GROMACS .gro file of C-alpha atoms in nm:
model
  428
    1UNK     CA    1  10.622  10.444   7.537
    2UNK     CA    2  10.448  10.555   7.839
    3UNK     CA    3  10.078  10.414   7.847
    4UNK     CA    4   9.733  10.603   7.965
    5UNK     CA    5   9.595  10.466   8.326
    6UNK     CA    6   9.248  10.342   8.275
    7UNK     CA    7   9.005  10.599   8.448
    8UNK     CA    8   8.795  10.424   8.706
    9UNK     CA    9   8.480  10.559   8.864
   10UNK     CA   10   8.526  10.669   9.115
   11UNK     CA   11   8.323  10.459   9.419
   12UNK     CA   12   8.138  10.551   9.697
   13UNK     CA   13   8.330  10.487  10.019
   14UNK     CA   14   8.271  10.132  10.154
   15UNK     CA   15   8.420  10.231  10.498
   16UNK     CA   16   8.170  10.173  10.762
   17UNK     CA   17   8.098   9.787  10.635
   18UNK     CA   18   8.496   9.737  10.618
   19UNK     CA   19   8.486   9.823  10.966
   20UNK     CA   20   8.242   9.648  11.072
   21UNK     CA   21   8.346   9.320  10.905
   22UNK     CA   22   8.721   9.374  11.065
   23UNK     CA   23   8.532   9.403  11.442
   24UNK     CA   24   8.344   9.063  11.312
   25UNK     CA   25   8.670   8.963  11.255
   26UNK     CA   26   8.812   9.014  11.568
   27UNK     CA   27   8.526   8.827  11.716
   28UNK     CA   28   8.495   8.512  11.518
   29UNK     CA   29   8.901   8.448  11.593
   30UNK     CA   30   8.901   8.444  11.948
   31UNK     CA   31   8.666   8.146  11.854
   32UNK     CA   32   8.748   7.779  11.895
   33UNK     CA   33   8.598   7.467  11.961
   34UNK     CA   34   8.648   7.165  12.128
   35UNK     CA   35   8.656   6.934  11.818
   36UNK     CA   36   8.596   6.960  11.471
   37UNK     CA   37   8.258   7.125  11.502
   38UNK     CA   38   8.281   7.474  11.373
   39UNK     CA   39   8.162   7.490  10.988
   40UNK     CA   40   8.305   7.773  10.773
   41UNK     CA   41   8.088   7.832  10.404
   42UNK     CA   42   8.209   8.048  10.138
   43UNK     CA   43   7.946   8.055   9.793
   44UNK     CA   44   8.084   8.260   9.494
   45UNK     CA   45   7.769   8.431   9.298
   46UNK     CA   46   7.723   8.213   9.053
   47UNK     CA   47   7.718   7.842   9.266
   48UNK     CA   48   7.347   7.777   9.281
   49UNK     CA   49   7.182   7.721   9.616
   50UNK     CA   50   7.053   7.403   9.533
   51UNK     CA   51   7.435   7.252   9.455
   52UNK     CA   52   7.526   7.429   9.818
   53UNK     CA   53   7.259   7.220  10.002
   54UNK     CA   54   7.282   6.911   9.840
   55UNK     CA   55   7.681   6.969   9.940
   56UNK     CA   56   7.543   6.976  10.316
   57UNK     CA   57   7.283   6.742  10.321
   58UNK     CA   58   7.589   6.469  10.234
   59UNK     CA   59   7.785   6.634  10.453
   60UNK     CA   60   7.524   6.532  10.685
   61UNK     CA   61   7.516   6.143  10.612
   62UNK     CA   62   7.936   6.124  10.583
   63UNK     CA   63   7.907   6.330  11.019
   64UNK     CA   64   7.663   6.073  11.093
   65UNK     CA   65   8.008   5.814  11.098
   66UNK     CA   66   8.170   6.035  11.418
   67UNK     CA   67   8.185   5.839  11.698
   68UNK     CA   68   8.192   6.084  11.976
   69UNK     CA   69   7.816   6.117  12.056
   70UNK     CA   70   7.864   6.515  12.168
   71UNK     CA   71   8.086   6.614  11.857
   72UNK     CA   72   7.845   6.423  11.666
   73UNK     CA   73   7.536   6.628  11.771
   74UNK     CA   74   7.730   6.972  11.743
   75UNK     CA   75   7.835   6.912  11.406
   76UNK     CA   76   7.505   6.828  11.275
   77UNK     CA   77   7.374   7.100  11.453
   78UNK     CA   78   7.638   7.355  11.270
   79UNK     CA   79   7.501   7.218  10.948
   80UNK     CA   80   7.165   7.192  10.997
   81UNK     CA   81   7.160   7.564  11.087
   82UNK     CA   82   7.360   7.660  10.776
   83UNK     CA   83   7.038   7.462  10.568
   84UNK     CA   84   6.804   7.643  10.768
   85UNK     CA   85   6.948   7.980  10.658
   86UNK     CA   86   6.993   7.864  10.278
   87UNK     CA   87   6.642   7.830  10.284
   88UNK     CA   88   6.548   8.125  10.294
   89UNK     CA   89   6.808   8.273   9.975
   90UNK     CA   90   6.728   8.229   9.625
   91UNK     CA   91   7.027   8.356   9.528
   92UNK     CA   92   7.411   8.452   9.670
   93UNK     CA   93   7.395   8.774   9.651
   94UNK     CA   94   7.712   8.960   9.377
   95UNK     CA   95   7.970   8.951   9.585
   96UNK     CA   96   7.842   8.582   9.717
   97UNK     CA   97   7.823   8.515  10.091
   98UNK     CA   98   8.046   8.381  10.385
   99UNK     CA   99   7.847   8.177  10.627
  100UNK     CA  100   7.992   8.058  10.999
  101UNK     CA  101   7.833   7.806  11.181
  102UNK     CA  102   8.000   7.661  11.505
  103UNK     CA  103   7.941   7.497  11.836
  104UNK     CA  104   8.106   7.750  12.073
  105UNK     CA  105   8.192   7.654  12.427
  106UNK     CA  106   8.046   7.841  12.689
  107UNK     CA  107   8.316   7.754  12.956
  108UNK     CA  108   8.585   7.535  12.946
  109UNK     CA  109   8.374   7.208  13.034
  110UNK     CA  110   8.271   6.985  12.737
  111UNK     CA  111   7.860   6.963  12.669
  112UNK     CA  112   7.847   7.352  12.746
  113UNK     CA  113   7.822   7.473  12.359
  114UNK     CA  114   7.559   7.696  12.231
  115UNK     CA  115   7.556   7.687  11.812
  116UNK     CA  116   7.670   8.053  11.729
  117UNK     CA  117   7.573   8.183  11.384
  118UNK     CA  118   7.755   8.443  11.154
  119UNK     CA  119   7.653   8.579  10.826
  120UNK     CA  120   7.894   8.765  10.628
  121UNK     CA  121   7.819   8.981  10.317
  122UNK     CA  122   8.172   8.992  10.176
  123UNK     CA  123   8.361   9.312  10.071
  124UNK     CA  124   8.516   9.120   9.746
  125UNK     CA  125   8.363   8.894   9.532
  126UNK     CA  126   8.416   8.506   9.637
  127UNK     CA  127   8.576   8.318   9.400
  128UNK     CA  128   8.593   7.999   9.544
  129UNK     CA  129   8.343   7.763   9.681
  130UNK     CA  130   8.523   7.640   9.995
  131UNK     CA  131   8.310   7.390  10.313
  132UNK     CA  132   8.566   7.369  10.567
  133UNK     CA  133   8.531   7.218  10.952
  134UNK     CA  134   8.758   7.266  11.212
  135UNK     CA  135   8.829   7.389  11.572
  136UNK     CA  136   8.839   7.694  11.410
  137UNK     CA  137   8.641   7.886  11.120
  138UNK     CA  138   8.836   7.936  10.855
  139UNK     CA  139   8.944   8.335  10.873
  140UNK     CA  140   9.201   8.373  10.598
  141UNK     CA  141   9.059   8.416  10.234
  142UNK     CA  142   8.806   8.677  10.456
  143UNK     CA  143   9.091   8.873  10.595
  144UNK     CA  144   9.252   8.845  10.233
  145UNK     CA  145   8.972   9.005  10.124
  146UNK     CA  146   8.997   9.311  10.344
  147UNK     CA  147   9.338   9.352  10.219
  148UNK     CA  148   9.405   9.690  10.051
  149UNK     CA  149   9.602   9.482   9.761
  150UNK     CA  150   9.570   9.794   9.463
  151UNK     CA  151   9.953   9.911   9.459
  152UNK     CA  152  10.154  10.196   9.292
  153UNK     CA  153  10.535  10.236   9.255
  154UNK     CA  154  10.697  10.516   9.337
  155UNK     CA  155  11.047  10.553   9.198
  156UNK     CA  156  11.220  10.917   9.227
  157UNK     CA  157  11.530  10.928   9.022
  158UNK     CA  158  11.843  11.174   9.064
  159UNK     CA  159  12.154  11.185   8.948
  160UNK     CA  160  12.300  11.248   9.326
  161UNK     CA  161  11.982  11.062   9.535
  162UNK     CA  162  11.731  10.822   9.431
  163UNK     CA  163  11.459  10.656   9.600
  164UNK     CA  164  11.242  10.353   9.552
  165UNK     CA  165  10.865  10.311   9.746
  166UNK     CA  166  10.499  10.256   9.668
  167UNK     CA  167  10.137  10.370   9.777
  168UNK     CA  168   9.920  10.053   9.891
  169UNK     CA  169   9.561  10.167  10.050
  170UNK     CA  170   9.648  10.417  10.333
  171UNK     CA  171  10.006  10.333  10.366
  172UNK     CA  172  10.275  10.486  10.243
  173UNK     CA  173  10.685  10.291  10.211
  174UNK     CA  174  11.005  10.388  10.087
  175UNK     CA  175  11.152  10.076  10.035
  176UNK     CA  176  11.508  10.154   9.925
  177UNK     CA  177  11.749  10.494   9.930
  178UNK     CA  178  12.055  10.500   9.670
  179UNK     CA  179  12.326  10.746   9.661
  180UNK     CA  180  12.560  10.769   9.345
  181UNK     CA  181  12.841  10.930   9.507
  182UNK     CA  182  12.904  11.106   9.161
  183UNK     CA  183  13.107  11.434   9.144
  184UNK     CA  184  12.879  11.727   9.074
  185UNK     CA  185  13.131  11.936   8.932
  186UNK     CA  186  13.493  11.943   8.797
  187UNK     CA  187  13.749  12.252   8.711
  188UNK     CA  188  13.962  12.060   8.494
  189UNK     CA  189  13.998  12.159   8.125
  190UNK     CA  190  14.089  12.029   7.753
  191UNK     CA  191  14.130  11.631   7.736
  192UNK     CA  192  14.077  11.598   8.093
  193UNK     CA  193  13.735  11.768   8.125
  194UNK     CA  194  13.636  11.520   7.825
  195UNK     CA  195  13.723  11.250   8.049
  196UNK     CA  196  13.575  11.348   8.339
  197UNK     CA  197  13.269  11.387   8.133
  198UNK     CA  198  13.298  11.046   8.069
  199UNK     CA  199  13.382  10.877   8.404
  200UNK     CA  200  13.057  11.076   8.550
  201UNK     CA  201  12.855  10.947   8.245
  202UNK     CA  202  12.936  10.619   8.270
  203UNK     CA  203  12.896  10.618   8.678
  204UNK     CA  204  12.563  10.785   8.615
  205UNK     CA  205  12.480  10.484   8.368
  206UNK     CA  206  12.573  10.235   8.636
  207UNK     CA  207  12.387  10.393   8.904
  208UNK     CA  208  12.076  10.386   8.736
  209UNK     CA  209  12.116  10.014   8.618
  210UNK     CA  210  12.195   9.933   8.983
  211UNK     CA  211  11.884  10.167   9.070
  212UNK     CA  212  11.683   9.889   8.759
  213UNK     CA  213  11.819   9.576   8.943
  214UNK     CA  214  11.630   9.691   9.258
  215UNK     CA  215  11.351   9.810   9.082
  216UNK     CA  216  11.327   9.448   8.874
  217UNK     CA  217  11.297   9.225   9.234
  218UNK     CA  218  11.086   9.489   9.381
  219UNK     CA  219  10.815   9.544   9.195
  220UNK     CA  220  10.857   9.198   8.981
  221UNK     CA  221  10.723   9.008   9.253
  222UNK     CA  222  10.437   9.222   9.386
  223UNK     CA  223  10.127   9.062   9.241
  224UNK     CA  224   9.855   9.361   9.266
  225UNK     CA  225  10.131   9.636   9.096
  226UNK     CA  226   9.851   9.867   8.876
  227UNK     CA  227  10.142  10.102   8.775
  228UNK     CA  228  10.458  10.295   8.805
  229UNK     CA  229  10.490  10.652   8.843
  230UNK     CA  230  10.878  10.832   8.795
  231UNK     CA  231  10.973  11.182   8.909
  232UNK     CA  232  11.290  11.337   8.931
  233UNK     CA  233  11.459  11.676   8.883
  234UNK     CA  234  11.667  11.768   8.527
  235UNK     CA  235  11.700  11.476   8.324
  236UNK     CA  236  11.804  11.167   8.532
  237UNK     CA  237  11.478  11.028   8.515
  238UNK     CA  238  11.450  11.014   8.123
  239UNK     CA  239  11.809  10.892   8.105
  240UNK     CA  240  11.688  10.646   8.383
  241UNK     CA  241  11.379  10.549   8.124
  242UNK     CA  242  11.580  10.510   7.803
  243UNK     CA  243  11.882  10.300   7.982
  244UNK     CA  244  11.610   9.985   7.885
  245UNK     CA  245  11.772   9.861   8.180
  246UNK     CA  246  11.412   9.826   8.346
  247UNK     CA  247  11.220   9.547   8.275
  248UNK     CA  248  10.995   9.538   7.978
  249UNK     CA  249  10.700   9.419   8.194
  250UNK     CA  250  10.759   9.703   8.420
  251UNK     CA  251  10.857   9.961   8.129
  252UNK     CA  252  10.459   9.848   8.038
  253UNK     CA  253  10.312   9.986   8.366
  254UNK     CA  254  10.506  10.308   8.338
  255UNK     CA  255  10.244  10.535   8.377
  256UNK     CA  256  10.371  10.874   8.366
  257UNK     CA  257  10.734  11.085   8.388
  258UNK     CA  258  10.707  11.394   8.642
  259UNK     CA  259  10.951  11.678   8.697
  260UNK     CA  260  11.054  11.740   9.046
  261UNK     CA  261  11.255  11.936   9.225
  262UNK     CA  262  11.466  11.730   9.421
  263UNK     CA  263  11.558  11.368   9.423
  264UNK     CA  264  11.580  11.062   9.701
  265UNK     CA  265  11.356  11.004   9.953
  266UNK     CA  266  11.200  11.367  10.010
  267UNK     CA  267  11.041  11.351   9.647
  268UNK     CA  268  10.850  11.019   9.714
  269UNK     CA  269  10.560  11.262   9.862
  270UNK     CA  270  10.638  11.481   9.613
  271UNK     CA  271  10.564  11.272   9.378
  272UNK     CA  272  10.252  11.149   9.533
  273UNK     CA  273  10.130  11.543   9.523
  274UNK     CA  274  10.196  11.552   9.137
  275UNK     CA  275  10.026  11.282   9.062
  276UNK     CA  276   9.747  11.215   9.264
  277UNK     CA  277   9.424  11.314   9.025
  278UNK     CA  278   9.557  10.951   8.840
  279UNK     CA  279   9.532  10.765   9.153
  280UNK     CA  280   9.266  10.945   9.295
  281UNK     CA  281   9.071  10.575   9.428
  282UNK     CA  282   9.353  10.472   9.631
  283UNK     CA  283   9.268  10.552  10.037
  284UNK     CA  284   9.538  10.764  10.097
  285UNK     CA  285   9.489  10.963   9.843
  286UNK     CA  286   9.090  10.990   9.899
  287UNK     CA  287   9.203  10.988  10.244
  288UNK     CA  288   9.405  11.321  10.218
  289UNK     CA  289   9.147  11.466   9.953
  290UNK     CA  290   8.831  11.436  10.221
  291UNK     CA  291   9.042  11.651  10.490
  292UNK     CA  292   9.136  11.893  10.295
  293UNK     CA  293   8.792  11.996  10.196
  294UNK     CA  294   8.691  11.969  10.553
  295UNK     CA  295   8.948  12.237  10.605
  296UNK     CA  296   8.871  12.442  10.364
  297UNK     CA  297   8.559  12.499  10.470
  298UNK     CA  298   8.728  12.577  10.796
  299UNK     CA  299   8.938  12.827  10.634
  300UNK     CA  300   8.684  12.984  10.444
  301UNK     CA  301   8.476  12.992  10.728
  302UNK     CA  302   8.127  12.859  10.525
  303UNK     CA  303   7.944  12.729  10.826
  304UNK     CA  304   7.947  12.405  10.673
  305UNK     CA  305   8.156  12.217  10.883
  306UNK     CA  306   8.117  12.095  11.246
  307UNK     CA  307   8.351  11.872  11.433
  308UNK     CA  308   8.255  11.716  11.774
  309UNK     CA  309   8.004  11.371  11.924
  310UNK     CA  310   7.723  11.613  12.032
  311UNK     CA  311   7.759  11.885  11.757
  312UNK     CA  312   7.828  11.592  11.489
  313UNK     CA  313   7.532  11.383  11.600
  314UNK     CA  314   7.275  11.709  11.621
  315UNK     CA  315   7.314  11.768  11.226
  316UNK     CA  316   7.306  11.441  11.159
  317UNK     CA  317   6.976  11.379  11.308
  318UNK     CA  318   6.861  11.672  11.160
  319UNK     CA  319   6.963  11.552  10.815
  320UNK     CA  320   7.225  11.811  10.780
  321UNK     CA  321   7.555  11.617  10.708
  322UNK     CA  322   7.653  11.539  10.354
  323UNK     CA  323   7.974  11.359  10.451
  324UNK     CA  324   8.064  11.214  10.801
  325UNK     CA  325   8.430  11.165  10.896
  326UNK     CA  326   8.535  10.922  11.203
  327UNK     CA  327   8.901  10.834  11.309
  328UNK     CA  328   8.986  10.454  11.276
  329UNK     CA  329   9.203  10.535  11.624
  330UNK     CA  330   8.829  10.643  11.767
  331UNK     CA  331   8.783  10.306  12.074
  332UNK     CA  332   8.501  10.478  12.263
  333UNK     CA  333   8.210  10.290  12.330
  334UNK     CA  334   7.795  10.372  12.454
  335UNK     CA  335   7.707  10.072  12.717
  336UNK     CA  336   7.417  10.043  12.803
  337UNK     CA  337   7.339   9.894  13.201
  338UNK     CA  338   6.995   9.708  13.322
  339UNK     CA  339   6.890   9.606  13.660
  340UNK     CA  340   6.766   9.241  13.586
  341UNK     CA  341   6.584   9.233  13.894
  342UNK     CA  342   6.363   9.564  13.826
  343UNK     CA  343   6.440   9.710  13.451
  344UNK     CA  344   6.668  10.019  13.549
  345UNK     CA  345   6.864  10.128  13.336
  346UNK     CA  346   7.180  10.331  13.289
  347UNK     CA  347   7.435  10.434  13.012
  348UNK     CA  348   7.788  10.457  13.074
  349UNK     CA  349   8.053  10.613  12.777
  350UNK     CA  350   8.411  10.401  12.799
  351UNK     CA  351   8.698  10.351  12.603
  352UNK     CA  352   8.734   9.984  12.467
  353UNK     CA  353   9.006   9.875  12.697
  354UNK     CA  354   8.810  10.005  13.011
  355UNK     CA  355   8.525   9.815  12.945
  356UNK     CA  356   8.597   9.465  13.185
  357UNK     CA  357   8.686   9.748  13.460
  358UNK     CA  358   8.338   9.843  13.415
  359UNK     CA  359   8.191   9.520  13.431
  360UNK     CA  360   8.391   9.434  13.768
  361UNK     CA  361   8.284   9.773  13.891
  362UNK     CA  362   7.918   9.663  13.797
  363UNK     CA  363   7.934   9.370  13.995
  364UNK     CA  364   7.986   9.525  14.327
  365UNK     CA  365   7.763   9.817  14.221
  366UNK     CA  366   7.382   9.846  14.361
  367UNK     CA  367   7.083   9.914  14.176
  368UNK     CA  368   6.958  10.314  14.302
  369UNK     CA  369   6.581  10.194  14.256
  370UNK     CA  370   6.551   9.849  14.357
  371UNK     CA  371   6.873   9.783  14.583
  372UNK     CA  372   6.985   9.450  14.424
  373UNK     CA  373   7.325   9.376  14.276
  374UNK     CA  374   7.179   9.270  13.966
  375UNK     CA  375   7.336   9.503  13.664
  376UNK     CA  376   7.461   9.327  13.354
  377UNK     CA  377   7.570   9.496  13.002
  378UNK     CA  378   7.261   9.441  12.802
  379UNK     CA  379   7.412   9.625  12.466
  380UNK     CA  380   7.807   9.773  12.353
  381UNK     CA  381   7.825  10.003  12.045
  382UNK     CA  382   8.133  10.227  11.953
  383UNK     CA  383   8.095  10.557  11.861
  384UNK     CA  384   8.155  10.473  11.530
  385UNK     CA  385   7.877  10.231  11.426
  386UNK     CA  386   7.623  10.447  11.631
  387UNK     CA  387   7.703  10.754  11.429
  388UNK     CA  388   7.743  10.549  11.133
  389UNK     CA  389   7.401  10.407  11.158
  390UNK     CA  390   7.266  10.752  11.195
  391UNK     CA  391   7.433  10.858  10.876
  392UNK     CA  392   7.329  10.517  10.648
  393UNK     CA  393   6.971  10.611  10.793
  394UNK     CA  394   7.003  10.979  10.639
  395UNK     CA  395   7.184  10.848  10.302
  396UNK     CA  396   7.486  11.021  10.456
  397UNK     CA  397   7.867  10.923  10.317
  398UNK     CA  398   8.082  10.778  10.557
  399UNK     CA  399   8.441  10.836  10.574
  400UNK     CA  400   8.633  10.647  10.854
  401UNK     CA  401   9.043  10.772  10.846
  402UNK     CA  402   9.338  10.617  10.940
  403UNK     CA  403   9.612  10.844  11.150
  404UNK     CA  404   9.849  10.751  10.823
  405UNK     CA  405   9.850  11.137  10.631
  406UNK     CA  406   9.892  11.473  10.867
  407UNK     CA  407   9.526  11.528  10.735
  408UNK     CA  408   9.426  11.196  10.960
  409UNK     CA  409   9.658  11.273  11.237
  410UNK     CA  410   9.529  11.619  11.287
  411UNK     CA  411   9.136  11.418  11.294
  412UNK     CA  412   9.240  11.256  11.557
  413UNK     CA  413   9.451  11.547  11.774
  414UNK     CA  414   9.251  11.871  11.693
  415UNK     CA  415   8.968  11.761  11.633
  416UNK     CA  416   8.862  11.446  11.842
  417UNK     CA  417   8.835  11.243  11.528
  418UNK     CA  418   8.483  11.349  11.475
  419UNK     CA  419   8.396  11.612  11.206
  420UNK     CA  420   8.156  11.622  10.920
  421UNK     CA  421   8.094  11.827  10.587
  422UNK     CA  422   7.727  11.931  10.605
  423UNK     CA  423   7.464  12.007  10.308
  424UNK     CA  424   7.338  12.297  10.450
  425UNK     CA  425   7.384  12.548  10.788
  426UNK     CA  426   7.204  12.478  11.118
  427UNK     CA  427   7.195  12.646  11.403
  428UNK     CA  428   7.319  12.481  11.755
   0.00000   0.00000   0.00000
C-alpha cells in the first residue's frame, strides 16, 4: 500500500548564508597552528551558557599545566576570548552556535600569532556539545551540516530497460542500468506459444527480483532516504511492486507509481518531471522551478525580468526585485585599492583566481596622486555577497544556482549568471 508524502512548507531559500558559511569554510581550513592552540566550540540550543563557561573556565586551570610558555599563553588566550564573547549571549540562539578561537601564525616563525576569532550561526541545528583543541579547528560536523542529506529514489522499471538513481539537493545520479534481454515477441502457436508465454514470464519475474536485489543494498544503506518514487511504461512497474521481492522497509517509503513512456535510464528525468509538485523542497527541483518562471516572463515578454550586474543592481537599489538569481559558478570579485601613504583610492573588478596577479601588479604600481608605491587591498567582496547584501537590505529573495539543470547552465551561458524577477517595471 503506497503511503501519502507528508507536505512540508515550503521554506524560504537559505542560499546566500549557505554560501557564505561554505567561503568561511574555505577560510578557516587553510588554518593551522603551531601546537594545540586553536579552540573549536559547538553549543546545541538548549546547553545553558552558564554550563559552557564554567566548561572553559576549567579548561583554563587544566592549560595552566602546558609547559611550553608560548603555547601556554596562546591557548589561554583562545579561551579567554571565547568567555569574552559568551558574555555577551544569554542564550544560543535555535539552531545553537559554532564558535572558533585560534592562535594563527602570521609567518612561519613561532611567537608571530595573532588570536583570530570566528562566529558561526549554523545552518542545522547542533546537536552535540563538542570543546575540541587542536592544530586545527575542528571542520567536519560544520561541513556535515552543509550537506544536502534529504534523498529520493528514483527507480524506472521496464520490461526491456530498467534504471535505478536518486535526487539528493541539486544533483542528480543514475546509479545502475539493467537490461532483461527478454524476447518482445514470438510467432509460434498452440503449446508452444503457451510456453513461450511462460519462459518470458518467468524471465520477466527474475529480472525484476534481480532489479529488488539492487534496489535492497542501494537504498538500504542510505541513511537520509525520505522516499521512493516508481515509473515505468505498461505494467512492469506494478508487476515490479507486487513481486514483494522489495524490501518491506523500502515497500514503506514507496511513495507513488507513475506511468511513463519509456523505460531505463531516459525515464529517470522523466520521472523527476511527473513528480516534482511532491518533492517540490528539494534544490533541484526549486532550482529548475525558479528558471522557468524567469523565462516565462521572458517569453511573455512582461517587463518583469532583467538579467545583467548593472541592470540587476539598478532595480535592486530601487527596490524593484522580488527575487534575485546568482550562479554558484559566478568568481568575480569588487577590490577595493588605497594609497596608505595619502588615502587614494581605486576599485578594480577580477575574477577570484586573478586576484594575487593583482596584488603583484599592485606592488610595482605607483600611486597617480601622491607618487609612492604604497597600494594595499583594503576590502574583497564577490559579486555575489555585494548583490546579496543589497537584496537582504530590500527584503529581496535570494536564489544562488548551481550549473546542475539546463535551467542553471543556461544562467550561467546566456545570461551571465545574473538575472532577477522584479515586483514591478522600471525604466533604465
Amino acid at each position: 500500500m503506497l503511503i501519502e508524502m507528508e507536505k512540508d512548507e515550503h521554506k524560504k531559500s537559505n542560499d546566500l548564508k549557505i554560501f557564505r558559511t561554505k567561503k568561511l569554510l574555505a577560510e578557516l581550513k587553510s588554518k593551522k597552528g603551531f601546537h594545540t592552540e586553536l579552540v573549536s566550540l559547538y553549543i546545541p540550543h538548549d546547553r545553558k551558557i552558564s554550563d559552557i563557561t564554567n566548561h572553559l573556565k576549567n579548561e583554563i586551570s587544566e592549560s595552566q599545566n602546558i609547559k611550553s610558555k608560548l603555547t601556554r599563553k596562546n591557548v589561554l588566550d583562545s579561551i579567554s576570548t571565547l568567555l569574552g564573547q559568551l558574555k555577551n549571549i544569554e542564550e544560543a540562539p535555535e539552531n545553537g552556535l559554532i564558535m572558533y578561537s585560534g592562535a594563527i601564525p602570521q609567518s612561519n616563525t613561532p611567537g608571530t600569532e595573532k588570536n583570530e576569532l570566528y562566529i558561526v550561526d549554523p545552518p542545522e541545528p547542533v546537536q552535540t556539545f563538542r570543546y575540541h583543541c587542536a592544530s586545527e579547528f575542528l571542520l567536519w560536523p560544520l561541513e556535515e551540516m552543509l550537506e544536502s542529506k534529504e534523498t529520493y529514489g528514483l527507480l524506472v522499471i521496464g520490461r526491456q530497460e530498467s534504471a535505478v538513481g536518486y535526487i539528493r539537493g541539486n544533483h542528480v545520479e543514475v546509479i545502475r542500468e539493467f537490461t532483461s534481454g527478454i524476447h518482445g515477441k514470438h510467432h509460434a502457436g498452440g503449446q508452444s506459444q503457451r510456453r513461450y508465454e511462460r519462459l518470458i514470464e518467468e524471465g520477466e519475474k527474475q529480472f525484476y527480483r534481480r532489479i529488488s536485489h539492487e534496489v535492497n543494498e542501494l537504498y538500504l544503506s542510505m541513511e537520509d532516504l525520505r522516499g521512493i518514487f516508481i515509473g515505468g511504461p505498461g505494467q512492469s512497474k506494478e508487476k515490479f511492486v507486487n513481486d514483494e521481492s522489495l524490501d518491506y522497509r523500502l515497500r514503506e517509503k514507496i511513495l507513488d507509481v507513475v506511468d511513463l513512456g519509456y523505460g531505463g535510464s531516459e525515464g529517470i528525468r522523466a520521472l523527476i518531471e511527473k513528480v516534482k509538485d511532491k518533492i517540490e523542497n528539494v534544490k533541484y527541483i526549486r532550482e529548475k522551478q525558479i528558471m522557468q518562471s524567469f523565462m516565462k516572463e521572458i517569453a511573455n515578454d512582461t517587463g518583469l525580468a532583467t538579467y545583467g550586474f548593472e541592470e540587476v543592481q539598478k532595480a535592486l537599489t530601487f527596490g524593484a526585485v522580488d527575487t534575485l538569481i546568482l550562479s554558484e559558478n559566478l568568481d568575480t570579485y569588487k577590490i577595493s585599492v588605497e594609497c596608505s601613504n595619502c588615502g587614494f583610492k581605486e576599485l578594480y573588478t577580477a575574477k577570484e583566481n586573478e586576484i594575487n596577479d593583482l596584488e603583484l601588479t599592485l606592488q610595482e604600481k605607483n600611486c597617480p596622486d601622491c607618487g609612492s608605491n604604497a597600494f594595499n587591498i583594503v576590502k574583497k567582496i564577490s559579486i555575489i555577497e555585494e548583490l546579496g547584501e543589497i537584496a537582504e537590505s530590500m527584503g529581496t529573495d535570494v536564489d544562488i544556482i548551481s550549473s546542475q539543470t539546463e535551467e542553471g547552465e543556461m544562467l550561467y551561458s546566456t545570461f551571465g549568471g545574473i538575472v532577477a524577477i522584479l515586483r514591478f517595471k522600471i525604466n533604465y
